mmCIF file of C-alpha atoms in Angstrom:
data_model
loop_
_atom_site.group_PDB
_atom_site.id
_atom_site.type_symbol
_atom_site.label_atom_id
_atom_site.label_comp_id
_atom_site.label_asym_id
_atom_site.label_seq_id
_atom_site.Cartn_x
_atom_site.Cartn_y
_atom_site.Cartn_z
ATOM 1 C CA UNK A 186 -63.618 -24.146 80.104
ATOM 2 C CA UNK A 187 -65.842 -21.186 79.210
ATOM 3 C CA UNK A 188 -65.058 -19.752 75.759
ATOM 4 C CA UNK A 189 -67.221 -16.830 74.671
ATOM 5 C CA UNK A 190 -68.602 -16.553 71.109
ATOM 6 C CA UNK A 191 -66.432 -13.426 70.692
ATOM 7 C CA UNK A 192 -63.223 -15.376 71.337
ATOM 8 C CA UNK A 193 -64.374 -18.152 69.032
ATOM 9 C CA UNK A 194 -65.127 -15.597 66.325
ATOM 10 C CA UNK A 195 -61.816 -13.748 66.708
ATOM 11 C CA UNK A 196 -59.884 -17.029 66.630
ATOM 12 C CA UNK A 197 -61.528 -18.146 63.392
ATOM 13 C CA UNK A 198 -60.941 -14.705 61.816
ATOM 14 C CA UNK A 199 -57.235 -14.775 62.770
ATOM 15 C CA UNK A 200 -56.732 -18.286 61.364
ATOM 16 C CA UNK A 201 -58.603 -17.416 58.150
ATOM 17 C CA UNK A 202 -56.508 -14.231 57.877
ATOM 18 C CA UNK A 203 -53.261 -16.199 58.206
ATOM 19 C CA UNK A 204 -54.349 -18.597 55.458
ATOM 20 C CA UNK A 205 -55.353 -15.705 53.180
ATOM 21 C CA UNK A 206 -52.033 -13.963 53.850
ATOM 22 C CA UNK A 207 -50.189 -17.173 53.021
ATOM 23 C CA UNK A 208 -51.989 -17.483 49.697
ATOM 24 C CA UNK A 209 -51.818 -13.888 48.446
ATOM 25 C CA UNK A 210 -48.277 -13.125 49.567
ATOM 26 C CA UNK A 211 -46.512 -16.460 49.119
ATOM 27 C CA UNK A 212 -48.431 -18.971 47.024
ATOM 28 C CA UNK A 213 -50.367 -16.978 44.428
ATOM 29 C CA UNK A 214 -47.204 -16.429 42.376
ATOM 30 C CA UNK A 215 -45.603 -19.802 41.717
ATOM 31 C CA UNK A 216 -42.013 -19.966 42.996
ATOM 32 C CA UNK A 217 -39.660 -22.202 44.954
ATOM 33 C CA UNK A 218 -39.158 -20.884 48.514
ATOM 34 C CA UNK A 219 -35.567 -20.319 49.529
ATOM 35 C CA UNK A 220 -34.224 -22.039 52.628
ATOM 36 C CA UNK A 221 -34.100 -18.643 54.374
ATOM 37 C CA UNK A 222 -37.732 -17.846 53.515
ATOM 38 C CA UNK A 223 -38.913 -21.271 54.694
ATOM 39 C CA UNK A 224 -36.915 -21.010 57.936
ATOM 40 C CA UNK A 225 -38.159 -17.512 58.806
ATOM 41 C CA UNK A 226 -41.833 -18.279 58.210
ATOM 42 C CA UNK A 227 -41.633 -21.666 59.932
ATOM 43 C CA UNK A 228 -40.218 -19.908 62.991
ATOM 44 C CA UNK A 229 -42.951 -17.251 62.823
ATOM 45 C CA UNK A 230 -45.762 -19.831 62.758
ATOM 46 C CA UNK A 231 -44.217 -21.880 65.571
ATOM 47 C CA UNK A 232 -43.812 -18.639 67.530
ATOM 48 C CA UNK A 233 -47.475 -17.775 67.007
ATOM 49 C CA UNK A 234 -48.499 -21.249 68.220
ATOM 50 C CA UNK A 235 -46.336 -20.951 71.341
ATOM 51 C CA UNK A 236 -47.632 -17.423 72.016
ATOM 52 C CA UNK A 237 -51.210 -18.646 71.720
ATOM 53 C CA UNK A 238 -50.391 -21.274 74.340
ATOM 54 C CA UNK A 239 -49.357 -18.485 76.721
ATOM 55 C CA UNK A 240 -52.715 -16.818 76.054
ATOM 56 C CA UNK A 241 -54.496 -20.072 77.007
ATOM 57 C CA UNK A 242 -52.369 -20.287 80.169
ATOM 58 C CA UNK A 243 -53.180 -16.684 81.119
ATOM 59 C CA UNK A 244 -56.898 -16.893 80.291
ATOM 60 C CA UNK A 245 -57.828 -20.389 81.524
ATOM 61 C CA UNK A 246 -54.950 -21.659 83.661
ATOM 62 C CA UNK A 247 -52.186 -24.245 83.656
ATOM 63 C CA UNK A 248 -54.332 -27.324 83.103
ATOM 64 C CA UNK A 249 -55.729 -26.109 79.800
ATOM 65 C CA UNK A 250 -52.397 -24.607 78.774
ATOM 66 C CA UNK A 251 -50.790 -28.015 79.256
ATOM 67 C CA UNK A 252 -53.557 -29.693 77.251
ATOM 68 C CA UNK A 253 -53.051 -27.205 74.416
ATOM 69 C CA UNK A 254 -49.292 -27.749 74.238
ATOM 70 C CA UNK A 255 -49.638 -31.553 74.438
ATOM 71 C CA UNK A 256 -52.232 -31.465 71.656
ATOM 72 C CA UNK A 257 -50.195 -29.070 69.513
ATOM 73 C CA UNK A 258 -46.984 -31.131 69.765
ATOM 74 C CA UNK A 259 -48.803 -34.381 69.001
ATOM 75 C CA UNK A 260 -50.653 -32.921 66.013
ATOM 76 C CA UNK A 261 -47.455 -31.285 64.720
ATOM 77 C CA UNK A 262 -45.626 -34.617 64.861
ATOM 78 C CA UNK A 263 -48.491 -36.318 63.011
ATOM 79 C CA UNK A 264 -48.447 -33.494 60.434
ATOM 80 C CA UNK A 265 -44.738 -34.025 59.776
ATOM 81 C CA UNK A 266 -45.452 -37.734 59.240
ATOM 82 C CA UNK A 267 -48.196 -36.725 56.800
ATOM 83 C CA UNK A 268 -45.603 -34.813 54.772
ATOM 84 C CA UNK A 269 -44.042 -38.134 53.759
ATOM 85 C CA UNK A 270 -47.318 -39.142 52.116
ATOM 86 C CA UNK A 271 -47.751 -35.732 50.467
ATOM 87 C CA UNK A 272 -44.216 -36.097 49.091
ATOM 88 C CA UNK A 273 -45.064 -39.487 47.560
ATOM 89 C CA UNK A 274 -48.324 -38.180 46.077
ATOM 90 C CA UNK A 275 -46.649 -35.153 44.494
ATOM 91 C CA UNK A 276 -43.808 -37.311 43.181
ATOM 92 C CA UNK A 277 -46.247 -39.779 41.628
ATOM 93 C CA UNK A 278 -48.134 -36.944 39.893
ATOM 94 C CA UNK A 279 -44.835 -35.244 39.000
ATOM 95 C CA UNK A 280 -45.998 -31.886 40.371
ATOM 96 C CA UNK A 281 -43.558 -29.155 39.238
ATOM 97 C CA UNK A 282 -41.459 -27.897 42.145
ATOM 98 C CA UNK A 283 -42.706 -24.320 41.644
ATOM 99 C CA UNK A 284 -46.335 -25.410 42.048
ATOM 100 C CA UNK A 285 -45.925 -27.669 45.090
ATOM 101 C CA UNK A 286 -46.665 -24.752 47.442
ATOM 102 C CA UNK A 287 -50.182 -24.385 46.038
ATOM 103 C CA UNK A 288 -50.875 -28.107 46.445
ATOM 104 C CA UNK A 289 -49.626 -28.038 50.025
ATOM 105 C CA UNK A 290 -51.697 -24.970 50.936
ATOM 106 C CA UNK A 291 -54.795 -26.604 49.458
ATOM 107 C CA UNK A 292 -54.043 -29.688 51.553
ATOM 108 C CA UNK A 293 -53.738 -27.548 54.687
ATOM 109 C CA UNK A 294 -57.022 -25.696 54.050
ATOM 110 C CA UNK A 295 -58.877 -28.907 53.217
ATOM 111 C CA UNK A 296 -57.424 -30.614 56.305
ATOM 112 C CA UNK A 297 -58.539 -27.715 58.495
ATOM 113 C CA UNK A 298 -62.123 -27.904 57.198
ATOM 114 C CA UNK A 299 -62.237 -31.713 57.376
ATOM 115 C CA UNK A 300 -60.789 -31.874 60.880
ATOM 116 C CA UNK A 301 -63.041 -29.063 62.116
ATOM 117 C CA UNK A 302 -66.044 -31.124 61.037
ATOM 118 C CA UNK A 303 -64.620 -34.202 62.767
ATOM 119 C CA UNK A 304 -63.898 -32.153 65.895
ATOM 120 C CA UNK A 305 -67.464 -30.942 66.378
ATOM 121 C CA UNK A 306 -68.963 -34.314 65.495
ATOM 122 C CA UNK A 307 -66.516 -35.999 67.881
ATOM 123 C CA UNK A 308 -67.237 -33.500 70.662
ATOM 124 C CA UNK A 309 -70.984 -34.036 70.302
ATOM 125 C CA UNK A 310 -70.513 -37.817 70.365
ATOM 126 C CA UNK A 311 -68.319 -37.644 73.487
ATOM 127 C CA UNK A 312 -70.841 -35.454 75.290
ATOM 128 C CA UNK A 313 -73.644 -37.916 74.591
ATOM 129 C CA UNK A 314 -71.982 -41.332 74.453
ATOM 130 C CA UNK A 315 -69.171 -42.236 76.842
ATOM 131 C CA UNK A 316 -68.447 -45.439 74.892
ATOM 132 C CA UNK A 317 -66.913 -43.270 72.131
ATOM 133 C CA UNK A 318 -63.721 -43.189 74.222
ATOM 134 C CA UNK A 319 -63.422 -46.955 73.717
ATOM 135 C CA UNK A 320 -63.826 -46.464 69.958
ATOM 136 C CA UNK A 321 -61.216 -43.676 69.800
ATOM 137 C CA UNK A 322 -58.817 -45.756 71.878
ATOM 138 C CA UNK A 323 -59.242 -48.751 69.566
ATOM 139 C CA UNK A 324 -58.616 -46.557 66.485
ATOM 140 C CA UNK A 325 -55.370 -45.219 67.946
ATOM 141 C CA UNK A 326 -54.054 -48.617 69.023
ATOM 142 C CA UNK A 327 -54.876 -50.059 65.592
ATOM 143 C CA UNK A 328 -53.084 -47.121 63.946
ATOM 144 C CA UNK A 329 -50.079 -47.589 66.238
ATOM 145 C CA UNK A 330 -49.811 -51.261 65.253
ATOM 146 C CA UNK A 331 -50.157 -50.315 61.574
ATOM 147 C CA UNK A 332 -47.240 -47.888 61.865
ATOM 148 C CA UNK A 333 -45.015 -50.713 63.096
ATOM 149 C CA UNK A 334 -45.558 -52.723 59.913
ATOM 150 C CA UNK A 335 -43.219 -52.440 56.970
ATOM 151 C CA UNK A 336 -44.776 -50.142 54.383
ATOM 152 C CA UNK A 337 -44.483 -50.449 50.658
ATOM 153 C CA UNK A 338 -42.470 -47.441 49.565
ATOM 154 C CA UNK A 339 -43.201 -47.859 45.897
ATOM 155 C CA UNK A 340 -43.913 -44.425 44.521
ATOM 156 C CA UNK A 341 -46.246 -45.606 41.805
ATOM 157 C CA UNK A 342 -49.263 -43.700 40.547
ATOM 158 C CA UNK A 343 -51.779 -42.819 43.239
ATOM 159 C CA UNK A 344 -54.713 -44.432 41.475
ATOM 160 C CA UNK A 345 -57.456 -44.321 44.054
ATOM 161 C CA UNK A 346 -61.166 -44.620 43.408
ATOM 162 C CA UNK A 347 -61.822 -40.873 43.105
ATOM 163 C CA UNK A 348 -58.983 -40.398 40.615
ATOM 164 C CA UNK A 349 -60.154 -43.309 38.469
ATOM 165 C CA UNK A 350 -63.659 -41.847 38.390
ATOM 166 C CA UNK A 351 -62.318 -38.414 37.436
ATOM 167 C CA UNK A 352 -60.315 -39.876 34.576
ATOM 168 C CA UNK A 353 -63.252 -42.008 33.416
ATOM 169 C CA UNK A 354 -65.956 -39.340 33.426
ATOM 170 C CA UNK A 355 -64.001 -36.184 32.652
ATOM 171 C CA UNK A 356 -61.483 -35.131 30.036
ATOM 172 C CA UNK A 357 -58.051 -34.930 31.679
ATOM 173 C CA UNK A 358 -54.846 -33.565 30.173
ATOM 174 C CA UNK A 359 -51.501 -35.321 30.539
ATOM 175 C CA UNK A 360 -49.538 -32.101 30.985
ATOM 176 C CA UNK A 361 -49.656 -29.303 33.579
ATOM 177 C CA UNK A 362 -50.646 -25.800 32.525
ATOM 178 C CA UNK A 363 -48.791 -23.826 35.190
ATOM 179 C CA UNK A 364 -50.815 -24.059 38.392
ATOM 180 C CA UNK A 365 -54.163 -24.013 36.593
ATOM 181 C CA UNK A 366 -56.753 -26.661 37.452
ATOM 182 C CA UNK A 367 -58.451 -26.465 34.044
ATOM 183 C CA UNK A 368 -56.968 -26.033 30.586
ATOM 184 C CA UNK A 369 -58.012 -26.106 26.924
ATOM 185 C CA UNK A 370 -56.455 -28.686 24.602
ATOM 186 C CA UNK A 371 -57.467 -28.755 20.923
ATOM 187 C CA UNK A 372 -60.500 -26.632 21.746
ATOM 188 C CA UNK A 373 -61.648 -28.941 24.575
ATOM 189 C CA UNK A 374 -61.813 -27.878 28.223
ATOM 190 C CA UNK A 375 -60.024 -30.419 30.391
ATOM 191 C CA UNK A 376 -58.970 -31.077 33.952
ATOM 192 C CA UNK A 377 -55.241 -30.773 34.556
ATOM 193 C CA UNK A 378 -53.152 -33.102 36.752
ATOM 194 C CA UNK A 379 -53.080 -30.201 39.266
ATOM 195 C CA UNK A 380 -56.761 -30.748 40.069
ATOM 196 C CA UNK A 381 -56.268 -34.520 40.266
ATOM 197 C CA UNK A 382 -53.393 -34.231 42.725
ATOM 198 C CA UNK A 383 -55.502 -31.920 44.883
ATOM 199 C CA UNK A 384 -58.273 -34.542 44.885
ATOM 200 C CA UNK A 385 -55.715 -37.144 45.974
ATOM 201 C CA UNK A 386 -54.377 -34.853 48.728
ATOM 202 C CA UNK A 387 -57.918 -34.087 49.907
ATOM 203 C CA UNK A 388 -58.849 -37.767 50.100
ATOM 204 C CA UNK A 389 -55.671 -38.495 52.036
ATOM 205 C CA UNK A 390 -56.451 -35.667 54.467
ATOM 206 C CA UNK A 391 -59.752 -37.338 55.336
ATOM 207 C CA UNK A 392 -57.896 -40.511 56.287
ATOM 208 C CA UNK A 393 -55.398 -38.533 58.373
ATOM 209 C CA UNK A 394 -58.258 -36.911 60.278
ATOM 210 C CA UNK A 395 -59.404 -40.344 61.441
ATOM 211 C CA UNK A 396 -56.100 -40.709 63.297
ATOM 212 C CA UNK A 397 -55.357 -37.169 64.437
ATOM 213 C CA UNK A 398 -58.730 -36.248 65.949
ATOM 214 C CA UNK A 399 -58.986 -39.287 68.272
ATOM 215 C CA UNK A 400 -55.353 -38.611 69.279
ATOM 216 C CA UNK A 401 -56.003 -35.081 70.466
ATOM 217 C CA UNK A 402 -59.337 -36.015 72.087
ATOM 218 C CA UNK A 403 -57.252 -38.407 74.141
ATOM 219 C CA UNK A 404 -55.449 -35.381 75.582
ATOM 220 C CA UNK A 405 -58.331 -32.948 75.984
ATOM 221 C CA UNK A 406 -62.098 -32.927 75.501
ATOM 222 C CA UNK A 407 -62.288 -29.143 75.138
ATOM 223 C CA UNK A 408 -63.432 -28.358 71.594
ATOM 224 C CA UNK A 409 -61.702 -24.960 71.575
ATOM 225 C CA UNK A 410 -58.328 -26.474 72.501
ATOM 226 C CA UNK A 411 -58.788 -29.334 70.018
ATOM 227 C CA UNK A 412 -59.600 -26.858 67.230
ATOM 228 C CA UNK A 413 -56.831 -24.350 67.941
ATOM 229 C CA UNK A 414 -54.118 -26.968 68.566
ATOM 230 C CA UNK A 415 -55.062 -28.675 65.289
ATOM 231 C CA UNK A 416 -55.207 -25.384 63.356
ATOM 232 C CA UNK A 417 -51.852 -24.100 64.632
ATOM 233 C CA UNK A 418 -50.210 -27.479 63.961
ATOM 234 C CA UNK A 419 -51.271 -27.152 60.309
ATOM 235 C CA UNK A 420 -50.155 -23.526 60.029
ATOM 236 C CA UNK A 421 -46.646 -23.290 58.633
ATOM 237 C CA UNK A 422 -46.721 -26.881 57.388
ATOM 238 C CA UNK A 423 -46.112 -25.639 53.843
ATOM 239 C CA UNK A 424 -42.960 -23.774 54.873
ATOM 240 C CA UNK A 425 -41.849 -26.679 57.047
ATOM 241 C CA UNK A 426 -42.053 -28.988 54.027
ATOM 242 C CA UNK A 427 -39.486 -26.940 52.126
ATOM 243 C CA UNK A 428 -37.358 -26.415 55.231
ATOM 244 C CA UNK A 429 -36.974 -30.096 56.138
ATOM 245 C CA UNK A 430 -37.442 -31.573 52.653
ATOM 246 C CA UNK A 431 -33.944 -33.021 52.730
ATOM 247 C CA UNK A 432 -34.311 -34.062 56.370
ATOM 248 C CA UNK A 433 -37.529 -36.052 55.977
ATOM 249 C CA UNK A 434 -35.684 -39.141 54.754
ATOM 250 C CA UNK A 435 -33.410 -38.980 57.816
ATOM 251 C CA UNK A 436 -36.308 -39.432 60.252
ATOM 252 C CA UNK A 437 -36.214 -43.194 59.775
ATOM 253 C CA UNK A 438 -37.632 -43.968 63.225
ATOM 254 C CA UNK A 439 -40.428 -41.376 63.218
ATOM 255 C CA UNK A 440 -43.131 -43.969 62.533
ATOM 256 C CA UNK A 441 -41.999 -45.974 65.574
ATOM 257 C CA UNK A 442 -42.072 -42.907 67.790
ATOM 258 C CA UNK A 443 -45.549 -42.004 66.571
ATOM 259 C CA UNK A 444 -46.660 -45.593 67.139
ATOM 260 C CA UNK A 445 -45.551 -45.346 70.793
ATOM 261 C CA UNK A 446 -47.311 -41.979 71.232
ATOM 262 C CA UNK A 447 -50.577 -43.104 69.611
ATOM 263 C CA UNK A 448 -50.493 -46.377 71.531
ATOM 264 C CA UNK A 449 -49.929 -44.463 74.774
ATOM 265 C CA UNK A 450 -52.840 -42.095 74.064
ATOM 266 C CA UNK A 451 -55.002 -45.064 73.050
ATOM 267 C CA UNK A 452 -54.375 -46.758 76.407
ATOM 268 C CA UNK A 453 -55.026 -43.411 78.139
ATOM 269 C CA UNK A 454 -58.394 -43.232 76.367
ATOM 270 C CA UNK A 455 -59.303 -46.747 77.475
ATOM 271 C CA UNK A 456 -58.499 -45.847 81.097
ATOM 272 C CA UNK A 457 -60.629 -42.692 80.784
ATOM 273 C CA UNK A 458 -63.417 -44.749 79.195
ATOM 274 C CA UNK A 459 -63.345 -47.150 82.143
ATOM 275 C CA UNK A 460 -63.670 -44.229 84.554
ATOM 276 C CA UNK A 461 -66.728 -43.045 82.594
ATOM 277 C CA UNK A 462 -68.005 -46.557 81.855
ATOM 278 C CA UNK A 463 -71.732 -47.032 81.236
ATOM 279 C CA UNK A 464 -71.561 -50.191 79.114
ATOM 280 C CA UNK A 465 -73.659 -52.913 80.841
ATOM 281 C CA UNK A 466 -71.347 -55.863 80.131
ATOM 282 C CA UNK A 467 -68.295 -54.070 81.637
ATOM 283 C CA UNK A 468 -68.416 -54.107 85.438
ATOM 284 C CA UNK A 469 -72.208 -54.159 85.308
ATOM 285 C CA UNK A 470 -72.294 -50.667 83.778
ATOM 286 C CA UNK A 471 -70.492 -49.167 86.772
ATOM 287 C CA UNK A 472 -67.408 -46.942 86.624
ATOM 288 C CA UNK A 473 -64.030 -48.710 86.901
ATOM 289 C CA UNK A 474 -61.601 -46.515 88.844
ATOM 290 C CA UNK A 475 -58.972 -49.049 89.967
ATOM 291 C CA UNK A 476 -56.365 -47.674 87.529
ATOM 292 C CA UNK A 477 -55.695 -43.938 88.027
ATOM 293 C CA UNK A 478 -56.087 -41.631 85.034
ATOM 294 C CA UNK A 479 -52.956 -40.322 83.320
ATOM 295 C CA UNK A 480 -52.333 -36.659 84.097
ATOM 296 C CA UNK A 481 -51.675 -34.084 81.375
ATOM 297 C CA UNK A 482 -48.181 -33.497 82.830
ATOM 298 C CA UNK A 483 -47.323 -37.179 82.322
ATOM 299 C CA UNK A 484 -48.843 -37.119 78.829
ATOM 300 C CA UNK A 485 -46.828 -34.061 77.818
ATOM 301 C CA UNK A 486 -43.620 -35.589 79.223
ATOM 302 C CA UNK A 487 -44.146 -38.855 77.332
ATOM 303 C CA UNK A 488 -44.927 -37.094 74.041
ATOM 304 C CA UNK A 489 -41.923 -34.742 74.201
ATOM 305 C CA UNK A 490 -39.605 -37.484 75.463
ATOM 306 C CA UNK A 491 -40.549 -40.033 72.798
ATOM 307 C CA UNK A 492 -40.260 -37.468 69.988
ATOM 308 C CA UNK A 493 -36.855 -36.309 71.248
ATOM 309 C CA UNK A 494 -35.530 -39.874 71.427
ATOM 310 C CA UNK A 495 -36.991 -40.684 67.997
ATOM 311 C CA UNK A 496 -35.432 -37.671 66.267
ATOM 312 C CA UNK A 497 -32.028 -38.057 67.954
ATOM 313 C CA UNK A 498 -31.902 -41.808 67.225
ATOM 314 C CA UNK A 499 -32.864 -41.153 63.579
ATOM 315 C CA UNK A 500 -30.165 -38.533 63.096
ATOM 316 C CA UNK A 501 -27.442 -40.581 64.827
ATOM 317 C CA UNK A 502 -28.240 -43.984 63.284
ATOM 318 C CA UNK A 503 -25.480 -44.965 60.769
ATOM 319 C CA UNK A 504 -27.799 -47.414 59.021
ATOM 320 C CA UNK A 505 -30.599 -44.846 58.873
ATOM 321 C CA UNK A 506 -28.199 -42.235 57.507
ATOM 322 C CA UNK A 507 -27.002 -44.647 54.810
ATOM 323 C CA UNK A 508 -30.539 -45.609 53.772
ATOM 324 C CA UNK A 509 -31.719 -42.006 53.658
ATOM 325 C CA UNK A 510 -28.637 -40.975 51.621
ATOM 326 C CA UNK A 511 -29.321 -43.648 49.001
ATOM 327 C CA UNK A 512 -33.026 -42.824 48.872
ATOM 328 C CA UNK A 513 -32.364 -39.074 48.579
ATOM 329 C CA UNK A 514 -29.792 -39.671 45.836
ATOM 330 C CA UNK A 515 -32.312 -41.610 43.754
ATOM 331 C CA UNK A 516 -35.098 -39.076 44.276
ATOM 332 C CA UNK A 517 -32.974 -36.030 43.423
ATOM 333 C CA UNK A 518 -31.440 -37.747 40.379
ATOM 334 C CA UNK A 519 -34.892 -38.623 39.037
ATOM 335 C CA UNK A 520 -36.086 -35.068 39.664
ATOM 336 C CA UNK A 521 -33.053 -33.706 37.800
ATOM 337 C CA UNK A 522 -33.706 -35.932 34.781
ATOM 338 C CA UNK A 523 -37.427 -35.103 34.740
ATOM 339 C CA UNK A 524 -37.677 -32.016 32.564
ATOM 340 C CA UNK A 525 -41.141 -31.164 33.902
ATOM 341 C CA UNK A 526 -40.115 -31.196 37.577
ATOM 342 C CA UNK A 527 -38.831 -27.604 37.540
ATOM 343 C CA UNK A 528 -38.300 -24.782 35.073
ATOM 344 C CA UNK A 529 -36.135 -22.777 37.470
ATOM 345 C CA UNK A 530 -32.441 -22.929 36.388
ATOM 346 C CA UNK A 531 -31.262 -22.288 39.952
ATOM 347 C CA UNK A 532 -33.316 -25.214 41.267
ATOM 348 C CA UNK A 533 -32.001 -27.395 38.445
ATOM 349 C CA UNK A 534 -28.419 -26.542 39.411
ATOM 350 C CA UNK A 535 -29.215 -27.171 43.086
ATOM 351 C CA UNK A 536 -30.538 -30.629 42.258
ATOM 352 C CA UNK A 537 -27.357 -31.478 40.382
ATOM 353 C CA UNK A 538 -25.209 -30.311 43.289
ATOM 354 C CA UNK A 539 -27.266 -32.484 45.667
ATOM 355 C CA UNK A 540 -26.911 -35.529 43.398
ATOM 356 C CA UNK A 541 -23.139 -35.054 43.117
ATOM 357 C CA UNK A 542 -22.839 -34.691 46.905
ATOM 358 C CA UNK A 543 -24.992 -37.777 47.555
ATOM 359 C CA UNK A 544 -22.971 -39.787 45.033
ATOM 360 C CA UNK A 545 -19.799 -38.984 46.934
ATOM 361 C CA UNK A 546 -21.460 -39.707 50.290
ATOM 362 C CA UNK A 547 -22.542 -43.152 49.042
ATOM 363 C CA UNK A 548 -18.994 -43.862 47.855
ATOM 364 C CA UNK A 549 -17.726 -42.946 51.347
ATOM 365 C CA UNK A 550 -20.172 -45.205 53.206
ATOM 366 C CA UNK A 551 -18.653 -48.079 55.232
ATOM 367 C CA UNK A 552 -18.687 -51.410 53.385
ATOM 368 C CA UNK A 553 -21.520 -52.896 55.477
ATOM 369 C CA UNK A 554 -23.833 -50.017 54.568
ATOM 370 C CA UNK A 555 -23.055 -50.032 50.844
ATOM 371 C CA UNK A 556 -25.946 -50.925 48.496
ATOM 372 C CA UNK A 557 -25.941 -54.460 47.100
ATOM 373 C CA UNK A 558 -24.565 -55.202 43.630
ATOM 374 C CA UNK A 559 -27.903 -54.802 41.830
ATOM 375 C CA UNK A 560 -28.771 -51.515 43.520
ATOM 376 C CA UNK A 561 -25.194 -50.278 43.026
ATOM 377 C CA UNK A 562 -25.436 -50.927 39.279
ATOM 378 C CA UNK A 563 -28.787 -49.100 39.112
ATOM 379 C CA UNK A 564 -27.346 -46.137 41.029
ATOM 380 C CA UNK A 565 -24.259 -45.954 38.809
ATOM 381 C CA UNK A 566 -26.438 -45.964 35.692
ATOM 382 C CA UNK A 567 -28.669 -43.255 37.171
ATOM 383 C CA UNK A 568 -25.679 -41.083 38.154
ATOM 384 C CA UNK A 569 -24.167 -41.561 34.684
ATOM 385 C CA UNK A 570 -27.357 -40.256 33.076
ATOM 386 C CA UNK A 571 -27.320 -37.217 35.376
ATOM 387 C CA UNK A 572 -23.689 -36.383 34.576
ATOM 388 C CA UNK A 573 -24.305 -36.920 30.877
ATOM 389 C CA UNK A 574 -27.312 -34.596 30.963
ATOM 390 C CA UNK A 575 -25.260 -32.015 32.834
ATOM 391 C CA UNK A 576 -22.239 -32.456 30.556
ATOM 392 C CA UNK A 577 -19.975 -32.657 33.568
ATOM 393 C CA UNK A 578 -17.414 -34.956 35.142
ATOM 394 C CA UNK A 579 -18.402 -37.482 37.784
ATOM 395 C CA UNK A 580 -16.784 -37.376 41.242
ATOM 396 C CA UNK A 581 -14.750 -40.451 40.237
ATOM 397 C CA UNK A 582 -13.084 -38.382 37.542
ATOM 398 C CA UNK A 583 -14.660 -40.087 34.536
ATOM 399 C CA UNK A 584 -15.778 -37.758 31.749
ATOM 400 C CA UNK A 585 -19.214 -38.624 30.471
#
């Protein structure tokens, strides 16, 4: 695949321009995006990614077009999974709803820089050492197995090493000062929690890159396709967060679907590594071509098929729906009671409406999906506090 320096330059300029546009026209002034705004811009960014795929098809042919689309879909799915972690980080730092856009955009920009570095290092390693395919394959299979394990969903403080150092060596304030990263308290210049949450997001992005870059190198070894598929998968992630915020908890089987996809790509990398084998203790350093390589058409079919099944199963699962309803009820109730979560009256009213709706949905759940007695008591107490704060009447008709 021959990509001229001009095309590389124009591509980087366009991506940088889109990020700058996003900041100056959407993020610079703190606000909560409406559902309509999030939907329109999500569609625009997906449209741009699809249109770029047609450009790849027209300029370099079907093989590379297929590799681009397979890479884009895989990276987009991984990005959606990353949103769960971003949500937990922002909840643990209690980032005000109005300022979450800025945190997300920072995460996207940092991820793009971090993954670009990994891409070019990975490409250089692949070009010089064929055994790297074995390493990438092992990383993906390990990640796939990790996704199948039960994860601790405790949304405690993200207290990683970098954050502890920041708090130890620098003055940090307990309160946010809008979306500022530095503030002055009692005449002292301090870091705000906004800077700390960005450090946490940045550190998390580095870990995500260790999974996503081997995954896309398992689909294509063309640096240009790896870079553009990764970049376009990150574009619009901010808008997508606000669009599917309420839907994220419904994707209860997403981790299993991603585990299948990453495992599949990991095996594909091992097969490719065997075809390129130069390791002396494997077949005497000779290539192993007994097993045919997986075509890009098969890869694309598996990726799309697994994601479709995963999403449909998540949305149709009664147990998954019940669990996500309970989880969403707790999260929205806690956000409503947290006075620092938002200063927008409309968002405050929306949160209350969501809590009231979720409370009724939980009451309507079949008996076998109802929370146990302890969790039920905790939910009732939480709902009572929400209704008391709102000065309203609960769905059961009891004035609080």
